[in-house]
Amino acid sequence: MNHDLVLANLNLYAVLPNLEELVRHDEEMALLTRDWDICIQFSVLRGPSAFVEFKNGTCTVGRGKHSNPTVKLFFLTPGHMNKMFDGKSQPVPLKGFTKLGFLAKEFSKLTDRMEYYLKPTEDSLSNPDFVFLNTLMTMHTAGRAVSELALGDPVGKHVVQGMMDGSLMMKVLPEGPAITINFKNGRASMQKGESANPMACMFLKNMEIANSLLNQKLDAFSAIAGGDVMIRGQTPMLDAMDLILDRIPHYLDA
Amino acid sequence: MKTYTYTESQKLFQRATKVIPCGIYGHLSPAPLIPADAYPFYVSKALGSRFWDVDGNEFIDYMCAYGPMVMGYNYKPVDDAAARQYAQANCVTSPGPVMVELAEKLVDVVSIADWAFFAKNGNDVTTYASMVARKATGRKKMVLIKGGYHGVAPWAQTFGHHGILEEDGQNTIRIPWNDFEAFKKVVDQHPNDIAGFMATPYHHPTFVDNEMPAPGYWEKVETLCKAKGIVLIVDDIRCGFRLDMRGSHEYFGFKPDLVCFCKAIGNGYPISALVGTDALKNDAAKVFYTGSYWFSAAPMAAALATLNEMEAINGPKVMTEFGEKLKKGLVDVAANHGYDLKVTGHPAMPYLRITDDPTLMLHQNWCAECTKRGAFFSSHHNWFVSTAHTREDLDRTLEIADDAFLAIKNNNE
């Protein structure tokens, strides 16, 4: 799988689903999307596809093709779509021409807001609400990215093949968000929330620590030894996940 | 039973993180000690089988510095030998006579050894061994065991780890332990391209039960290596001089071409050695390989004294007997509390795991509770015993183990 295709998968399957949490947690965006009734399909020629559906004040991001999208946006190549995520290209609209204005104005407000939350600054990190949503979205992005990198990135594929089956839980203490990444037969998948029977656990002491670790501002080894990050169980799974997560910047920060 | 706290260790660690990457790096990093807050990070003194941390807590040490301590910390005959050599000369423009004496000693003690070469760390000599094998055969590939550890050089690590390139492993083939057919298949697939086969005498990876060689395994490997001109290399860095003074290959009944030693050879003084057969001596001579401190005489004097002392008391026998008692005692204590404690590997290097919990969390909790009571137990790595461990250590360890099982039971209720 080439770099552009891995990045396209990450954009569609790891980053785009953050719209769900954005609409759920950001009051302004919840208000903006409250009355939307639209489904936008993203499709790459012989490549990945996903849809974003707004209905009854909720947002659902799904993998694959929707049965009846309102808008169809087509991309000739994975690179074409990646450029759109960077704001440097336009998709080819195949359906929903009357909605193009909506996409340019209303939908862009939403994606701009998502970008704001995913790219923290010193200023924005002084706001606890921002820290919460940035942490939540970064954690979900990381979890979803593990499954994509395990499929398409050469290092990720190699590492995941050597991993034992079982679930790995990452949770922010005391009552913060959690994700579970399930590994089976060299594949990975993420689910939101805790696992009842994890093979390995990583507990992050609080939201601030979680935010620093997920934004790669904290050395994990020091944090574990110092008690800010607590690990339990089959810790080789955590080591392997760390190797896969370290591949994210090769794509999303490139 | 009183449990320990580690205020000073933590303070020192916080200072360390400001000036040292990850505070304490490598195999002494506290990160794999689970939970880390149950363990001491810094030592203030050590004697015999015990050490004291910077908080004044005393521990019976079952990691023995991850192997190098074999006769006890500050063991006087070895320290005296090193001190005498330090007083005369250590790191100088030319090596000291002790280098020859130590090589003669190894040739005398280790059954296959016709020569010896000295370095500092295990990885120095595993790397050198692979270079000698390549020089001798004119071939590229090394066959290693999946999960086997031969040091931190890029060729010995696996692709995916930080700083390791795919190309670093392009001449390394990994096969499962105890799978002779897999070795045979690899040899058939790469005719005239396998330079060497390197493995530990038995399989002692981390996080999983250790495995002894299957009956006939080494014999078949040795026969195939000889038939195909493949250099057979034993990485005896952990096991060396703990299983058998003549080399662990004698314990398992086979004859390798090269054997790598480190850890127990110098009772904590920095030295490693590669020994080999006469057939490889000229090839070893042709491979240029050296290091700034590899000729330092004091560690060589320490190694000579260690080998003499170990021979005199039959160190492997002493450690095996202690290890057997430790194993039986701990298994019985666990059983009294309703737990199944599985002990694998050699008694001098036991690997322990409570089988009742596949996540290892129960085992980690027990090791942590033992450590907080004064028996330093790692939960994921084989332990090491030494000739300095005593009956008193054993009795105290079993008391601690018993109390720790009570604690984890109480914590779970």
Short mmCIF file of C-alpha atoms in Angstrom, two decimals, chain A residues 15-240:
data_model
loop_
_atom_site.label_atom_id
_atom_site.label_comp_id
_atom_site.label_asym_id
_atom_site.label_seq_id
_atom_site.Cartn_x
_atom_site.Cartn_y
_atom_site.Cartn_z
CA VAL A 15 -9.73 11.48 11.24
CA LEU A 16 -13.14 12.06 9.64
CA PRO A 17 -15.09 10.10 12.31
CA ASN A 18 -14.09 12.78 14.81
CA LEU A 19 -17.03 14.77 13.43
CA GLU A 20 -19.28 12.54 15.53
CA GLU A 21 -17.67 13.66 18.82
CA LEU A 22 -17.42 17.23 17.62
CA VAL A 23 -21.15 17.49 17.05
CA ARG A 24 -21.80 15.69 20.34
CA HIS A 25 -19.54 17.83 22.52
CA ASP A 26 -19.12 21.25 20.94
CA GLU A 27 -22.21 23.37 21.65
CA GLU A 28 -21.70 25.71 18.72
CA MET A 29 -21.30 22.83 16.28
CA ALA A 30 -24.26 21.01 17.79
CA LEU A 31 -26.34 24.12 17.18
CA LEU A 32 -24.98 24.50 13.67
CA THR A 33 -25.85 20.93 12.66
CA ARG A 34 -29.06 20.55 14.66
CA ASP A 35 -31.37 20.76 11.65
CA TRP A 36 -29.11 19.26 9.02
CA ASP A 37 -30.55 16.36 7.08
CA ILE A 38 -27.87 15.40 4.63
CA CYS A 39 -25.52 12.56 3.77
CA ILE A 40 -22.20 13.24 2.08
CA GLN A 41 -20.44 10.40 0.36
CA PHE A 42 -16.66 10.50 -0.18
CA SER A 43 -15.33 7.99 -2.74
CA VAL A 44 -11.91 7.48 -4.25
CA LEU A 45 -11.65 5.70 -7.59
CA ARG A 46 -10.62 2.11 -6.79
CA GLY A 47 -9.94 3.30 -3.26
CA PRO A 48 -11.52 3.94 0.12
CA SER A 49 -14.95 5.43 0.67
CA ALA A 50 -16.86 6.77 3.63
CA PHE A 51 -19.96 8.81 4.31
CA VAL A 52 -20.95 11.46 6.81
CA GLU A 53 -24.63 11.59 7.69
CA PHE A 54 -26.39 14.30 9.70
CA LYS A 55 -29.87 13.51 10.97
CA ASN A 56 -31.87 14.54 14.02
CA GLY A 57 -28.96 16.47 15.48
CA THR A 58 -26.49 13.61 15.37
CA CYS A 59 -23.61 12.87 13.07
CA THR A 60 -22.68 9.38 11.92
CA VAL A 61 -19.55 8.59 9.96
CA GLY A 62 -19.62 5.23 8.23
CA ARG A 63 -17.14 3.13 6.30
CA GLY A 64 -18.01 2.28 2.71
CA LYS A 65 -20.86 3.47 0.57
CA HIS A 66 -24.20 4.80 1.80
CA SER A 67 -27.30 3.48 0.03
CA ASN A 68 -28.69 6.90 -0.79
CA PRO A 69 -26.36 9.81 -0.15
CA THR A 70 -27.52 13.38 -0.78
CA VAL A 71 -24.14 14.45 -2.08
CA LYS A 72 -21.50 12.36 -3.83
CA LEU A 73 -17.93 13.64 -3.87
CA PHE A 74 -15.56 11.75 -6.09
CA PHE A 75 -11.76 11.71 -6.11
CA LEU A 76 -9.59 10.43 -8.92
CA THR A 77 -6.82 9.22 -6.66
CA PRO A 78 -6.07 8.88 -2.94
CA GLY A 79 -3.67 11.82 -3.36
CA HIS A 80 -6.51 13.90 -4.84
CA MET A 81 -8.56 13.31 -1.70
CA ASN A 82 -5.64 13.92 0.65
CA LYS A 83 -5.13 17.31 -0.99
CA MET A 84 -8.76 18.15 -0.29
CA PHE A 85 -8.17 17.35 3.39
CA ASP A 86 -5.29 19.85 3.23
CA GLY A 87 -7.58 22.41 1.57
CA LYS A 88 -5.54 22.29 -1.64
CA SER A 89 -7.93 20.63 -4.08
CA GLN A 90 -11.62 20.26 -4.90
CA PRO A 91 -13.54 17.01 -5.26
CA VAL A 92 -15.52 16.09 -8.35
CA PRO A 93 -19.20 16.37 -7.39
CA LEU A 94 -21.29 13.56 -8.87
CA LYS A 95 -24.55 14.21 -7.06
CA GLY A 96 -26.09 17.05 -5.04
CA PHE A 97 -24.97 20.01 -7.12
CA THR A 98 -27.44 22.23 -5.28
CA LYS A 99 -25.63 21.48 -2.05
CA LEU A 100 -22.23 22.75 -3.19
CA GLY A 101 -22.85 26.10 -1.50
CA PHE A 102 -23.70 24.28 1.70
CA LEU A 103 -20.47 22.32 1.49
CA ALA A 104 -18.40 25.43 0.87
CA LYS A 105 -19.94 27.44 3.68
CA GLU A 106 -21.72 25.37 6.35
CA PHE A 107 -19.89 22.07 6.17
CA SER A 108 -16.55 23.90 6.01
CA LYS A 109 -17.33 25.55 9.34
CA LEU A 110 -17.59 22.09 10.85
CA THR A 111 -14.39 20.76 9.31
CA ASP A 112 -12.53 23.94 10.25
CA ARG A 113 -13.69 23.43 13.83
CA MET A 114 -12.48 19.83 13.75
CA GLU A 115 -9.10 21.01 12.54
CA TYR A 116 -9.03 23.56 15.37
CA TYR A 117 -9.51 20.77 17.91
CA LEU A 118 -6.99 18.45 16.31
CA LYS A 119 -4.22 21.04 16.08
CA PRO A 120 -3.74 22.41 19.59
CA THR A 121 -1.84 25.57 20.40
CA GLU A 122 -0.47 26.75 23.73
CA ASP A 123 -3.37 29.16 23.87
CA SER A 124 -6.10 26.65 23.16
CA LEU A 125 -4.65 24.17 25.65
CA SER A 126 -5.31 26.63 28.48
CA ASN A 127 -9.03 25.93 28.02
CA PRO A 128 -10.10 22.75 29.89
CA ASP A 129 -13.00 22.16 27.49
CA PHE A 130 -10.59 22.27 24.59
CA VAL A 131 -8.23 19.91 26.38
CA PHE A 132 -11.04 17.41 26.92
CA LEU A 133 -12.17 17.39 23.32
CA ASN A 134 -8.64 17.44 21.91
CA THR A 135 -7.74 14.50 24.15
CA LEU A 136 -10.87 12.58 23.23
CA MET A 137 -10.48 13.16 19.52
CA THR A 138 -6.74 12.46 19.51
CA MET A 139 -7.30 9.25 21.45
CA HIS A 140 -9.98 8.09 19.04
CA THR A 141 -7.88 9.10 16.04
CA ALA A 142 -4.92 7.14 17.45
CA GLY A 143 -7.03 4.06 18.12
CA ARG A 144 -8.58 4.08 14.67
CA ALA A 145 -5.20 4.79 13.11
CA VAL A 146 -3.75 1.64 14.67
CA SER A 147 -6.17 -0.50 12.69
CA GLU A 148 -5.44 1.36 9.45
CA LEU A 149 -1.67 1.28 9.94
CA ALA A 150 -1.83 -2.41 10.81
CA LEU A 151 -3.38 -2.95 7.40
CA GLY A 152 -1.37 -0.64 5.23
CA ASP A 153 1.84 0.66 6.78
CA PRO A 154 4.86 -1.65 6.31
CA VAL A 155 6.03 -1.22 9.91
CA GLY A 156 2.50 -1.47 11.29
CA LYS A 157 1.81 -4.62 9.30
CA HIS A 158 5.03 -6.23 10.46
CA VAL A 159 4.49 -5.33 14.11
CA VAL A 160 0.85 -6.41 14.31
CA GLN A 161 1.66 -9.81 12.79
CA GLY A 162 3.78 -10.57 15.85
CA MET A 163 1.15 -9.51 18.39
CA MET A 164 -0.88 -11.84 20.54
CA ASP A 165 -4.67 -11.78 20.24
CA GLY A 166 -6.62 -9.86 22.83
CA SER A 167 -7.83 -6.43 23.77
CA LEU A 168 -5.83 -3.49 24.98
CA MET A 169 -7.50 -0.74 26.97
CA MET A 170 -6.40 2.86 27.30
CA LYS A 171 -8.27 4.95 29.87
CA VAL A 172 -8.00 8.42 31.31
CA LEU A 173 -8.42 8.43 35.09
CA PRO A 174 -10.41 8.94 37.16
CA GLU A 175 -13.52 8.87 34.99
CA GLY A 176 -12.23 10.06 31.64
CA PRO A 177 -12.66 8.59 28.18
CA ALA A 178 -11.42 5.14 27.24
CA ILE A 179 -10.79 3.16 24.10
CA THR A 180 -10.27 -0.53 23.52
CA ILE A 181 -8.22 -1.85 20.64
CA ASN A 182 -8.90 -5.46 19.77
CA PHE A 183 -6.15 -7.47 18.09
CA LYS A 184 -6.97 -10.72 16.36
CA ASN A 185 -5.09 -12.68 13.70
CA GLY A 186 -2.87 -9.75 12.83
CA ARG A 187 -5.74 -7.27 12.50
CA ALA A 188 -6.74 -4.45 14.82
CA SER A 189 -10.02 -2.67 15.46
CA MET A 190 -10.98 0.08 17.87
CA GLN A 191 -14.07 0.51 19.96
CA LYS A 192 -14.93 3.45 22.18
CA GLY A 193 -15.09 2.70 25.88
CA GLU A 194 -13.64 0.19 28.31
CA SER A 195 -13.04 -3.52 27.90
CA ALA A 196 -14.35 -5.99 30.49
CA ASN A 197 -11.40 -8.36 30.06
CA PRO A 198 -8.39 -6.53 28.66
CA MET A 199 -5.12 -8.40 28.20
CA ALA A 200 -3.23 -5.15 28.76
CA CYS A 201 -4.16 -1.77 30.20
CA MET A 202 -2.75 1.72 30.08
CA PHE A 203 -4.17 4.15 32.62
CA LEU A 204 -3.42 7.84 32.22
CA LYS A 205 -3.41 9.67 35.54
CA ASN A 206 -5.58 12.61 34.43
CA MET A 207 -6.70 14.57 31.40
CA GLU A 208 -3.61 16.78 31.37
CA ILE A 209 -1.25 13.79 31.35
CA ALA A 210 -3.35 12.08 28.69
CA ASN A 211 -3.27 15.19 26.54
CA SER A 212 0.50 15.54 26.82
CA LEU A 213 1.10 11.87 26.06
CA LEU A 214 -1.28 11.75 23.09
CA ASN A 215 0.20 14.94 21.67
CA GLN A 216 3.70 13.42 22.01
CA LYS A 217 4.89 15.98 24.55
CA LEU A 218 5.57 13.38 27.21
CA ASP A 219 8.20 10.64 27.28
CA ALA A 220 6.16 7.51 27.97
CA PHE A 221 8.99 5.65 29.74
CA SER A 222 9.52 8.48 32.21
CA ALA A 223 5.79 8.88 32.68
CA ILE A 224 5.38 5.18 33.46
CA ALA A 225 8.26 5.14 35.92
CA GLY A 226 7.03 8.35 37.53
CA GLY A 227 3.49 7.03 37.94
CA ASP A 228 1.72 9.40 35.54
CA VAL A 229 1.04 6.49 33.23
CA MET A 230 0.27 3.06 34.69
CA ILE A 231 0.53 -0.13 32.67
CA ARG A 232 -0.65 -3.64 33.52
CA GLY A 233 -0.86 -7.05 31.93
CA GLN A 234 0.64 -8.22 28.66
CA THR A 235 2.75 -5.11 28.25
CA PRO A 236 4.42 -6.33 25.02
CA MET A 237 1.05 -5.46 23.44
CA LEU A 238 1.52 -1.88 24.64
CA ASP A 239 5.07 -1.80 23.29
CA ALA A 240 3.80 -3.01 19.92
#
